[in-house]
Amino acid sequence: AQKITQTQPGMFVQEKEAVTLDCTYDTSDQSYGLFWYKQPSSGEMIFLIYQGSYDEQNATEGRYSLNFQKARKSANLVISASQLGDSAMYFCAMIEIYNQGGKLIFGQGTELSVKP
Amino acid sequence: DGGITQSPKYLFRKEGQNVTLSCEQNLNHDAMYWYRQDPGQGLRLIYYSQIVNDFQKGDIAEGYSVSREKKESFPLTVTSAQKNPTAFYLCASSIGGGVTEAFFGQGTRLTVV
């Protein structure tokens, strides 16, 4: 069954340091997409990064990179050089293309706090 | 400007009443989604639609209903059968096929009084 797991309810990181947010997934589909979103206290959902199941290279977008380990079914988000504005909830998400007809599901989230 | 619009931003409902949340997009997206978010929790999928006149139940569809009569519109009705409807509701849309990200509306905060 399609499932996303984020095991870190909360994380702290010092400003300017790097942090890794964990995400594991379960799927029997060969074709799927993985996403990370940021949700500040305002409630809006901000797209950060996407990784397709057939992409051989890890995705990167500015200070964000996705550490994709397909065999281990993990898609961890790495934020380099943390900033105070990075404090927010972070959600990992997955979409299955064939088995679930495009069902997009989210993990429980990780609350990141950046300390000055 | 292209985007996805949810209205209203805040909604109050009396117990036992049905209420409809609006979601409109002008991005020409095929896929649309409805999520519920409770305080400090993740997003749970209520319903999703990949094409006009077709939709599928998500993980928590009981007490909710949707329609997809037009490509740009995907309204969600919270019925009186939903036992605990107070929550933050988010609508999203995407091109479809899972190859790009989903875009989200600003959300509707529903409170039952």
XYZ file of C-alpha atoms in Angstrom:
229
model
C 0.000 0.000 0.000
C 1.107 3.536 -0.686
C 2.577 5.125 2.454
C 4.833 8.001 3.481
C 6.643 8.092 6.836
C 8.392 11.019 8.483
C 9.825 9.868 11.809
C 11.058 13.224 13.134
C 8.204 15.254 14.637
C 10.584 18.118 15.458
C 14.138 19.119 14.592
C 16.446 21.908 15.726
C 19.355 23.293 13.733
C 21.775 26.140 14.264
C 21.640 28.961 11.745
C 24.063 28.446 8.820
C 24.374 24.710 9.466
C 22.972 21.939 7.257
C 20.058 19.732 8.305
C 18.568 16.497 6.958
C 14.862 15.735 7.207
C 14.015 12.059 6.845
C 11.352 10.534 4.621
C 10.706 6.916 3.756
C 8.003 5.633 1.457
C 6.352 2.405 0.481
C 4.953 1.637 -2.931
C 4.611 -1.236 -5.352
C 4.367 1.107 -8.310
C 7.432 1.441 -10.540
C 6.486 4.953 -11.594
C 6.054 7.557 -8.891
C 7.041 11.060 -7.896
C 8.365 12.394 -4.615
C 7.956 15.947 -3.369
C 8.878 18.161 -0.473
C 6.754 21.088 0.658
C 7.282 23.774 3.272
C 4.395 25.133 5.342
C 5.075 28.303 7.353
C 2.773 29.321 10.184
C 0.634 31.213 7.654
C -0.587 27.852 6.355
C 0.393 28.182 2.706
C 2.052 25.197 1.030
C 5.313 26.056 -0.727
C 6.772 23.553 -3.193
C 10.486 22.939 -2.668
C 11.722 20.041 -4.773
C 10.642 17.076 -6.927
C 12.222 13.695 -7.696
C 10.865 11.247 -10.249
C 11.339 7.536 -9.669
C 13.273 7.190 -12.916
C 15.556 10.163 -12.301
C 19.104 8.929 -11.818
C 20.450 12.168 -10.434
C 19.420 13.565 -7.063
C 17.286 16.672 -7.447
C 18.648 20.016 -6.307
C 17.015 23.444 -6.054
C 19.210 26.134 -4.595
C 19.859 25.269 -0.929
C 17.593 22.222 -1.139
C 18.664 18.797 -2.293
C 16.866 15.478 -2.215
C 18.916 12.443 -1.222
C 17.098 9.756 -3.216
C 17.955 6.160 -2.330
C 15.569 4.063 -4.367
C 16.560 0.651 -3.025
C 16.047 1.855 0.545
C 12.885 3.759 -0.438
C 14.074 6.950 1.165
C 13.873 10.545 -0.043
C 15.533 12.736 2.557
C 15.582 16.515 2.218
C 18.863 18.278 2.874
C 18.807 22.009 3.592
C 22.221 23.603 3.452
C 23.171 26.832 5.247
C 19.961 27.061 7.300
C 18.327 30.456 7.671
C 15.910 31.726 10.297
C 13.211 31.854 7.642
C 13.519 28.098 7.181
C 11.648 27.559 10.453
C 8.423 25.841 9.374
C 6.683 22.485 8.923
C 8.123 20.315 6.165
C 6.117 17.640 4.417
C 7.245 14.792 2.222
C 4.718 13.626 -0.389
C 4.389 10.891 -2.983
C 2.243 10.315 -6.025
C 1.720 6.912 -7.610
C 1.121 7.130 -11.325
C -0.341 3.760 -12.238
C -1.498 1.826 -9.199
C -3.444 4.649 -7.605
C -4.270 6.769 -10.628
C -2.434 9.807 -9.426
C -3.191 9.711 -5.715
C -1.005 12.288 -3.935
C -0.402 11.590 -0.239
C 1.594 13.346 2.465
C 3.615 12.341 5.507
C 2.946 13.636 9.011
C 5.508 16.379 8.720
C 8.611 17.568 10.565
C 8.684 20.878 12.403
C 12.041 22.535 11.840
C 13.263 25.256 14.180
C 16.350 27.263 13.229
C 18.241 28.780 16.158
C 20.178 32.057 15.792
C -2.400 35.725 -13.011
C -2.798 31.965 -12.973
C -3.502 30.292 -9.695
C -5.819 28.345 -7.469
C -8.399 30.128 -5.345
C -10.216 28.854 -2.310
C -13.112 30.652 -0.738
C -14.029 31.640 1.837
C -10.880 31.918 3.950
C -12.818 31.458 7.200
C -16.135 29.672 7.527
C -18.389 29.083 10.506
C -21.071 26.456 10.477
C -23.700 25.331 12.897
C -23.828 21.679 13.803
C -26.062 19.669 11.512
C -25.634 21.972 8.511
C -24.008 21.116 5.197
C -21.443 23.576 3.882
C -19.650 23.839 0.529
C -16.057 24.975 0.128
C -15.093 26.445 -3.206
C -11.939 25.651 -5.176
C -11.266 27.208 -8.592
C -8.135 27.062 -10.743
C -7.217 28.791 -13.999
C -4.036 26.817 -14.594
C -5.700 24.398 -17.025
C -4.773 21.540 -14.705
C -6.438 18.160 -15.077
C -5.878 16.892 -11.532
C -7.401 18.387 -8.396
C -7.246 17.358 -4.740
C -8.859 18.111 -1.385
C -7.012 17.702 1.921
C -7.889 18.120 5.545
C -5.298 19.300 8.056
C -5.792 19.215 11.832
C -3.551 21.256 14.183
C 0.023 19.983 14.200
C -0.854 17.190 11.771
C -0.135 16.263 8.201
C -2.446 16.544 5.197
C -4.991 13.783 4.797
C -6.510 13.188 1.386
C -10.292 13.488 1.184
C -11.031 13.216 -2.565
C -9.112 13.562 -5.782
C -9.981 13.912 -9.443
C -7.802 13.307 -12.480
C -10.346 14.331 -15.092
C -13.678 16.080 -15.471
C -16.717 14.051 -14.341
C -14.543 11.548 -12.484
C -13.205 11.473 -8.923
C -11.938 8.959 -6.372
C -12.206 8.696 -2.621
C -9.111 9.423 -0.628
C -8.274 8.132 2.827
C -10.945 10.048 4.784
C -13.891 10.515 2.392
C -16.667 9.681 4.871
C -18.890 12.674 5.537
C -17.663 14.574 2.469
C -18.807 14.831 -1.134
C -17.385 16.444 -4.279
C -18.265 17.129 -7.896
C -16.123 17.807 -10.971
C -18.474 19.170 -13.609
C -15.919 21.643 -14.947
C -12.172 21.334 -15.332
C -11.508 24.485 -13.330
C -13.796 23.769 -10.377
C -13.755 21.104 -7.639
C -16.116 22.064 -4.786
C -16.128 20.125 -1.523
C -19.283 19.689 0.563
C -18.864 18.930 4.231
C -22.051 17.154 5.210
C -23.744 16.817 8.580
C -22.495 13.212 8.613
C -18.932 14.426 9.177
C -18.577 14.034 12.934
C -15.683 16.405 13.513
C -15.530 18.897 10.618
C -13.567 21.678 12.335
C -10.253 21.769 10.445
C -8.128 23.546 7.852
C -9.033 22.483 4.295
C -6.577 22.744 1.424
C -7.288 22.358 -2.276
C -4.567 21.606 -4.816
C -4.221 21.103 -8.550
C -1.586 19.698 -10.869
C -1.032 18.992 -14.546
C -1.555 15.292 -13.862
C 0.625 12.260 -14.390
C 2.675 13.028 -11.303
C 5.458 14.684 -13.271
C 5.229 18.108 -11.700
C 4.303 19.618 -8.383
C 0.813 20.347 -7.132
C -0.140 23.968 -6.550
C -2.136 24.810 -3.448
C -4.794 27.335 -2.583
C -4.588 29.458 0.562
C -6.930 27.160 2.462
C -10.287 27.465 4.216
C -10.495 27.283 7.979
C -13.831 25.714 8.925
C -15.158 26.011 12.456
C -18.310 24.332 13.695
C -20.086 26.417 16.337
